[in-house]
Tab-separated table of C-alpha atoms (C1' of nucleotides) in Angstrom:
chain	number	residue	atom	x	y	z
A	280	MET	CA	100.616	1.124	31.741
A	281	MET	CA	100.492	1.648	35.251
A	282	GLY	CA	101.473	-2.248	35.980
A	283	HIS	CA	97.427	-3.236	36.756
A	284	HIS	CA	97.037	-4.701	39.503
A	285	SER	CA	100.487	-5.797	40.053
A	286	CYS	CA	99.665	-7.523	43.000
A	287	CYS	CA	98.239	-10.211	40.968
A	288	ASN	CA	101.012	-10.550	38.234
A	289	GLN	CA	103.482	-12.220	40.471
A	290	GLN	CA	103.889	-15.857	39.138
A	291	LYS	CA	103.141	-17.910	42.161
A	292	VAL	CA	99.747	-16.460	43.683
A	293	LYS	CA	97.183	-19.203	44.130
A	294	ARG	CA	93.806	-18.565	43.018
A	295	GLY	CA	90.354	-20.024	43.595
A	296	LEU	CA	88.841	-21.266	46.711
A	297	TRP	CA	90.390	-21.104	49.656
A	298	SER	CA	91.658	-23.577	51.783
A	299	PRO	CA	91.025	-23.970	55.518
A	300	GLU	CA	94.378	-24.065	55.934
A	301	GLU	CA	94.781	-20.662	54.310
A	302	ASP	CA	91.896	-19.013	56.214
A	303	GLU	CA	93.187	-20.356	59.433
A	304	LYS	CA	96.752	-18.244	58.661
A	305	LEU	CA	94.959	-15.234	57.215
A	306	ILE	CA	92.706	-14.928	60.375
A	307	ARG	CA	95.500	-15.721	62.741
A	308	PHE	CA	97.649	-12.563	61.002
A	309	ILE	CA	94.786	-10.893	60.780
A	310	THR	CA	93.976	-10.981	64.277
A	311	THR	CA	97.440	-10.325	65.662
A	312	HIS	CA	98.384	-7.677	63.220
A	313	GLY	CA	95.519	-6.403	61.910
A	314	TYR	CA	95.386	-4.652	58.303
A	315	GLY	CA	97.379	-2.048	57.264
A	316	CYS	CA	98.227	-2.753	53.767
A	317	TRP	CA	96.697	-5.527	52.148
A	318	SER	CA	99.737	-5.900	49.786
A	319	GLU	CA	101.877	-7.041	52.671
A	320	VAL	CA	99.801	-9.325	54.381
A	321	PRO	CA	100.145	-12.671	52.222
A	322	GLU	CA	103.749	-12.433	52.322
A	323	LYS	CA	103.473	-11.739	56.045
A	324	ALA	CA	100.731	-14.293	56.717
A	325	GLY	CA	102.899	-16.544	54.678
A	326	LEU	CA	100.002	-16.942	51.897
A	327	GLN	CA	100.830	-17.413	47.860
A	328	ARG	CA	97.684	-14.829	47.307
A	329	CYS	CA	97.366	-11.510	46.139
A	330	GLY	CA	96.735	-8.897	48.679
A	331	LYS	CA	93.654	-8.189	47.156
A	332	SER	CA	92.258	-12.040	47.174
A	333	CYS	CA	93.271	-11.648	50.985
A	334	ARG	CA	91.324	-8.713	51.645
A	335	LEU	CA	88.043	-10.185	50.023
A	336	ARG	CA	88.362	-13.243	51.953
A	337	TRP	CA	88.537	-11.684	54.898
A	338	ILE	CA	85.931	-8.688	54.483
A	339	ASN	CA	83.158	-11.110	52.900
A	340	TYR	CA	84.172	-14.106	54.596
A	341	LEU	CA	86.542	-14.374	57.606
A	342	ARG	CA	85.813	-11.002	59.834
A	343	PRO	CA	84.223	-12.226	63.294
A	344	ASP	CA	81.595	-9.219	62.700
A	345	ILE	CA	79.979	-11.244	59.737
A	346	ARG	CA	76.528	-12.265	59.609
A	347	ARG	CA	75.872	-15.397	58.017
A	348	GLY	CA	72.945	-17.729	57.125
A	349	ARG	CA	69.860	-16.789	55.486
A	350	PHE	CA	68.199	-13.226	55.124
A	351	THR	CA	65.571	-12.554	57.696
A	352	PRO	CA	62.077	-11.099	55.940
A	353	GLU	CA	63.398	-7.638	57.915
A	354	GLU	CA	66.398	-7.557	56.000
A	355	GLU	CA	64.952	-8.454	52.646
A	356	LYS	CA	62.336	-5.594	53.095
A	357	LEU	CA	65.084	-3.513	54.031
A	358	ILE	CA	67.249	-4.504	50.968
A	359	ILE	CA	64.183	-4.217	48.524
A	360	SER	CA	63.200	-0.718	49.778
A	361	LEU	CA	66.668	0.531	49.736
A	362	HIS	CA	67.660	-0.662	46.549
A	363	GLY	CA	64.226	1.070	45.423
A	364	VAL	CA	66.285	4.321	46.618
A	365	VAL	CA	69.988	3.593	45.800
A	366	GLY	CA	69.792	1.163	42.902
A	367	ASN	CA	73.004	-1.088	42.808
A	368	ARG	CA	74.940	0.556	45.172
A	369	TRP	CA	75.332	-2.699	47.212
A	370	ALA	CA	78.042	-1.549	49.479
A	371	HIS	CA	75.674	1.735	50.394
A	372	ILE	CA	72.776	-0.952	51.231
A	373	ALA	CA	75.204	-3.324	52.748
A	374	SER	CA	76.044	-0.301	54.968
A	375	HIS	CA	72.660	-0.428	56.505
A	376	LEU	CA	72.899	-4.302	57.277
A	377	PRO	CA	74.947	-4.796	60.317
A	378	GLY	CA	77.225	-8.085	59.270
A	379	ARG	CA	76.116	-8.290	55.508
A	380	THR	CA	78.830	-7.954	53.041
A	381	ASP	CA	78.101	-5.953	49.596
A	382	ASN	CA	78.578	-8.874	47.558
A	383	GLU	CA	76.436	-11.116	49.514
A	384	ILE	CA	73.433	-8.651	48.960
A	385	LYS	CA	74.601	-8.213	45.648
A	386	ASN	CA	74.067	-12.076	45.282
A	387	TYR	CA	71.088	-12.271	47.242
A	388	TRP	CA	69.618	-9.542	44.923
A	389	ASN	CA	70.638	-11.163	41.777
A	390	SER	CA	69.035	-14.456	42.784
A	391	TRP	CA	65.835	-12.699	43.813
A	392	ILE	CA	65.447	-10.821	41.322
A	393	LYS	CA	65.634	-13.270	38.791
A	394	LYS	CA	62.919	-15.139	40.061
A	395	LYS	CA	60.698	-12.339	40.508
A	396	ILE	CA	60.871	-11.244	37.101
A	397	ARG	CA	60.341	-14.604	36.301
A	398	LYS	CA	57.488	-14.470	38.268
A	399	SER	CA	56.176	-11.116	37.207
A	400	THR	CA	56.142	-11.965	33.613
A	401	SER	CA	52.625	-12.862	33.415
A	402	ALA	CA	51.425	-9.977	35.712
A	403	PRO	CA	53.940	-7.011	35.553
A	404	PRO	CA	54.170	-4.286	38.303
A	405	PRO	CA	52.152	-1.138	37.808
A	406	SER	CA	53.975	1.100	35.784
A	407	ILE	CA	54.688	4.690	36.797
A	408	GLU	CA	51.443	5.916	35.066
A	409	THR	CA	49.390	3.927	37.317
A	410	SER	CA	50.940	5.018	40.362
A	411	HIS	CA	49.139	7.988	41.810
A	412	ILE	CA	52.631	9.723	41.934
A	413	ASN	CA	52.639	12.819	39.812
A	414	TYR	CA	55.297	13.850	38.190
A	415	GLY	CA	56.560	14.812	34.877
A	416	SER	CA	59.624	12.626	33.045
A	417	ASN	CA	62.048	15.915	32.772
A	418	GLN	CA	61.557	15.780	36.961
A	419	LEU	CA	62.435	12.157	37.099
A	420	GLU	CA	65.260	12.947	34.581
A	421	LEU	CA	66.490	15.454	36.941
A	422	VAL	CA	66.886	13.508	39.673
A	423	ASN	CA	68.271	10.670	38.047
A	424	GLN	CA	71.190	13.096	37.252
A	425	ASN	CA	71.353	14.463	40.040
A	426	LEU	CA	71.755	11.402	42.026
A	427	GLY	CA	73.734	9.334	39.127
A	428	THR	CA	71.982	6.154	39.050
A	429	THR	CA	68.139	5.282	37.956
A	430	ARG	CA	66.224	4.121	40.540
A	431	ALA	CA	62.978	2.570	40.615
A	432	ILE	CA	60.400	4.927	42.049
A	433	PRO	CA	59.395	2.823	45.163
A	434	THR	CA	55.967	2.621	45.285
A	435	GLN	CA	55.082	-1.302	45.759
A	436	GLU	CA	57.133	-2.284	48.757
A	437	THR	CA	58.695	0.229	50.864
A	438	LEU	CA	59.112	0.034	54.366
A	439	PHE	CA	56.331	2.519	55.017
A	440	SER	CA	52.658	1.278	54.692
A	441	SER	CA	51.120	3.936	52.410
A	442	GLN	CA	51.996	3.976	48.722
A	443	ALA	CA	53.402	7.229	48.961
A	444	PRO	CA	57.252	7.361	47.744
A	445	LEU	CA	59.622	7.075	50.038
A	446	PHE	CA	63.129	8.848	49.701
A	447	MET	CA	65.993	8.417	52.122
A	448	PHE	CA	69.281	9.596	52.181
A	449	ASP	CA	72.182	10.185	54.557
A	450	THR	CA	74.336	13.080	55.463
A	451	ILE	CA	77.630	12.875	53.759
A	452	THR	CA	79.951	12.619	56.778
A	453	PRO	CA	79.107	10.430	59.581
A	454	LEU	CA	78.309	12.509	62.551
A	455	ASP	CA	78.250	9.884	65.553
A	456	GLY	CA	81.133	11.950	67.478
A	457	VAL	CA	79.218	14.966	67.254
A	458	LEU	CA	75.973	13.776	67.953
A	459	GLN	CA	77.203	11.729	71.192
A	460	ASP	CA	76.205	14.672	73.015
A	461	SER	CA	73.653	15.956	71.308
A	462	PRO	CA	70.432	17.030	72.845
A	463	HIS	CA	69.184	15.841	69.514
A	464	LEU	CA	69.299	12.348	70.758
A	465	ASN	CA	66.246	12.781	72.770
A	466	THR	CA	64.337	13.502	70.234
A	467	GLU	CA	61.500	11.502	69.099
A	468	THR	CA	63.150	9.711	66.701
A	469	SER	CA	61.352	7.566	64.610
A	470	TRP	CA	61.059	4.648	62.338
A	471	ASN	CA	57.859	3.076	62.852
A	472	THR	CA	58.341	0.208	60.958
A	473	LEU	CA	61.938	-0.830	61.717
A	474	ASN	CA	60.841	-0.599	64.762
A	475	GLN	CA	57.944	-3.004	64.158
A	476	LEU	CA	60.586	-5.154	62.621
A	477	GLN	CA	62.694	-5.165	65.254
A	478	VAL	CA	65.267	-3.855	62.635
A	479	GLN	CA	68.195	-1.850	64.606
A	480	PRO	CA	68.967	0.466	61.708
A	481	PHE	CA	72.804	0.593	61.870
A	482	LEU	CA	74.088	3.656	59.561
A	483	PRO	CA	77.581	5.432	58.952
A	484	SER	CA	75.907	8.722	59.454
A	485	THR	CA	73.160	10.101	59.855
A	486	SER	CA	69.965	9.470	58.186
A	487	PHE	CA	66.590	10.917	56.876
A	488	ALA	CA	63.665	9.207	55.338
A	489	VAL	CA	61.168	11.304	53.950
A	490	GLU	CA	57.906	10.321	53.021
A	491	THR	CA	56.182	12.654	50.633
A	492	ASN	CA	53.255	12.814	48.715
A	493	ASN	CA	55.043	14.699	46.094
A	494	TYR	CA	58.000	14.282	43.729
A	495	LEU	CA	61.113	15.691	44.851
A	496	PRO	CA	63.490	17.828	42.986
A	497	PRO	CA	63.074	20.196	45.715
A	498	LEU	CA	64.798	17.900	48.164
A	499	ILE	CA	67.292	17.418	45.724
A	500	ASP	CA	68.445	20.663	46.232
A	501	ILE	CA	68.670	20.813	49.842
A	502	MET	CA	70.753	17.601	49.568
A	503	GLU	CA	72.926	19.087	46.753
A	504	ASN	CA	73.514	22.277	48.916
A	505	MET	CA	74.661	20.080	51.963
A	506	VAL	CA	78.238	20.917	53.598
A	507	PRO	CA	79.677	18.339	54.297
A	508	ILE	CA	80.384	18.221	57.966
A	509	GLU	CA	83.566	17.320	58.525
A	510	VAL	CA	84.136	16.028	62.462
A	511	GLN	CA	86.732	13.584	63.363
A	512	SER	CA	84.783	10.765	64.651
A	513	GLY	CA	85.060	10.804	68.435
A	514	THR	CA	84.977	14.559	68.206
A	515	ARG	CA	82.951	16.155	70.951
A	516	LEU	CA	80.824	18.848	71.417
A	517	GLU	CA	83.352	21.061	73.844
A	518	GLU	CA	86.107	20.011	71.183
A	519	GLU	CA	87.406	21.945	68.742
A	520	GLY	CA	85.362	22.098	65.645
A	521	GLY	CA	82.074	20.543	67.223
A	522	GLU	CA	80.357	23.579	67.774
A	523	ILE	CA	80.771	24.262	63.997
A	524	ALA	CA	79.744	21.029	62.863
A	525	MET	CA	76.436	21.395	65.120
A	526	GLU	CA	75.632	24.428	63.883
A	527	ARG	CA	75.985	23.341	60.408
A	528	LEU	CA	73.835	19.902	61.219
A	529	ARG	CA	71.354	22.447	63.153
A	530	ARG	CA	71.222	24.717	59.513
A	531	GLN	CA	71.006	21.470	57.408
A	532	GLN	CA	68.150	20.182	59.771
A	533	GLN	CA	66.168	23.406	59.696
A	534	GLU	CA	66.368	23.516	55.934
A	535	LEU	CA	65.219	19.918	55.662
A	536	ASN	CA	62.148	20.666	58.428
A	537	GLU	CA	61.344	23.731	56.134
A	538	TRP	CA	61.097	21.711	53.006
A	539	VAL	CA	59.144	19.284	54.583
A	540	GLU	CA	56.760	21.643	55.547
A	541	SER	CA	56.397	23.322	52.218
A	542	GLN	CA	55.246	19.703	51.057
A	543	GLN	CA	53.014	19.046	53.079
A	544	CYS	CA	54.774	15.477	53.642
A	545	SER	CA	52.308	12.702	55.023
A	546	ASN	CA	55.346	11.513	57.056
A	547	PHE	CA	58.664	12.650	57.975
A	548	VAL	CA	61.168	10.515	60.006
A	549	MET	CA	64.608	10.241	60.912
A	550	TRP	CA	66.912	8.347	62.874
A	551	ASP	CA	70.373	8.282	64.045
A	552	ASN	CA	72.755	5.773	64.578
A	553	ILE	CA	75.637	5.324	65.552
A	554	ILE	CA	78.507	3.069	64.655
A	555	GLU	CA	79.352	0.120	66.373
A	556	GLY	CA	76.566	0.593	68.996
A	557	GLN	CA	77.989	3.440	70.973
A	558	ILE	CA	74.648	4.818	71.371
A	559	GLY	CA	71.485	2.892	70.426
A	560	VAL	CA	68.097	4.769	69.372
A	561	GLU	CA	65.616	3.561	70.269
A	562	ALA	CA	62.532	4.122	68.077
A	563	PRO	CA	58.957	4.977	69.316
A	564	SER	CA	56.077	2.588	68.673
A	565	SER	CA	54.834	4.859	66.051
A	566	SER	CA	55.974	7.247	63.295
A	567	THR	CA	56.045	10.534	63.915
A	568	THR	CA	53.914	12.733	62.216
A	569	LEU	CA	55.182	16.384	60.622
A	570	SER	CA	52.942	18.373	63.182
A	571	SER	CA	54.683	16.649	66.022
A	572	PHE	CA	58.435	16.649	65.029
A	573	PRO	CA	60.317	18.562	66.746
A	574	SER	CA	61.882	21.308	64.656
A	575	ALA	CA	64.458	21.936	67.049
A	576	LEU	CA	67.576	19.921	67.609
B	6	DA	C1'	71.208	-44.249	36.579
B	7	DA	C1'	73.215	-40.778	34.026
B	8	DC	C1'	73.438	-36.833	32.502
B	9	DA	C1'	71.488	-31.799	31.600
B	10	DT	C1'	70.366	-28.038	33.318
B	11	DA	C1'	69.837	-23.999	36.898
B	12	DG	C1'	70.569	-21.744	41.149
B	13	DG	C1'	73.606	-19.899	44.545
B	14	DC	C1'	77.811	-17.997	46.096
B	15	DA	C1'	82.610	-17.202	46.496
B	16	DA	C1'	85.696	-15.449	44.366
B	17	DC	C1'	88.132	-12.451	40.665
B	18	DC	C1'	88.257	-8.665	37.144
B	19	DG	C1'	88.535	-3.703	35.652
B	20	DC	C1'	87.440	0.649	36.619
B	21	DG	C1'	87.934	4.846	39.302
B	22	DC	C1'	89.534	7.229	43.414
B	23	DT	C1'	92.804	8.924	46.314
B	24	DA	C1'	96.904	9.078	48.574
B	25	DT	C1'	101.870	9.420	47.690
B	26	DG	C1'	106.315	10.972	46.096
C	90	DG	C1'	101.022	18.045	37.421
C	91	DC	C1'	102.159	13.399	36.736
C	92	DA	C1'	103.423	8.758	37.830
C	93	DT	C1'	102.113	4.897	40.663
C	94	DA	C1'	100.480	2.092	43.872
C	95	DG	C1'	96.426	0.333	46.784
C	96	DC	C1'	91.762	-0.088	47.711
C	97	DG	C1'	87.198	-0.290	47.212
C	98	DC	C1'	83.105	-0.994	44.461
C	99	DG	C1'	79.823	-3.038	40.950
C	100	DG	C1'	80.001	-6.565	37.423
C	101	DT	C1'	80.858	-10.770	35.793
C	102	DT	C1'	82.462	-15.292	36.181
C	103	DG	C1'	82.834	-20.448	37.089
C	104	DC	C1'	82.537	-23.672	40.358
C	105	DC	C1'	79.792	-27.032	42.834
C	106	DT	C1'	75.303	-28.883	43.939
C	107	DA	C1'	70.673	-29.283	43.748
C	108	DT	C1'	67.024	-30.257	40.592
C	109	DG	C1'	65.219	-32.271	36.788
C	110	DT	C1'	64.566	-35.200	32.807
DNA sequence: AACATAGGCAACCGCGCTATG
DNA sequence: GCATAGCGCGGTTGCCTATGT
């Protein structure tokens, strides 16, 4: 039996809460040596913990860029909105909130949702039937199947002010390197609500948000057919692979634009953001409508 | 004041994926 | 192709504190 978690099978591993001394040891070790292999960290750092525990402690609590304290209303809205789209994919949601961990968001959601459910027992949320969205249950199934999770249809609490459903997805591979030199960064990247809320989207990849009047199986198809763009982070256009990736990106963009046009979307926004703030993308004050959305990169 | 209960949070567990040999 | 190890993720537990009785 493949030694399940042999890292934790050692006899003297300590468990439970971390003491300040242990924290200090871990911080000192990681900040001087970094972490290549977590399983080696405890021994080298002089800790009676398993590597997994060290990793968790570092990721969720000790790392310097962690953001602690209460969630802001903006963060809360973003979480609610994202949860409506991707469901319980906490790590994915966390990737949109710089400095927040999946664990923190999950805990927050679990507390929050309990309250919400309790409160709403007297006034249940509108059912799908009462919303204006028109789609068949088979389509819903299709979407859930394709996207892997069952999710709420986000009608009530999306970041957008309208009642149209919001869909959002990321390209599979980070594009930061390619986009560094891309003219596309000069487009009217738009995310009105985020801008209004002064939330800086902070994603590991290019993302699209589509607000539609219709339901979305065609978009799912596009997503399914998207080819991962594999370019090392930091690759520039003039370097090997840059052109090809850019071409693929253009093609994807075009497909998406075509689809958006065919769907009479009420709104179509797209934003980029770049890891570690290498490039800041300023969102304009108002959302770019389809008609003014630049079709070319 | 003493106890019970609920909520918030940090940490753990087990599974699945990936890399390596 | 198989075995193994490490890591990341989502679900879950359990401790501590605040609040209620």
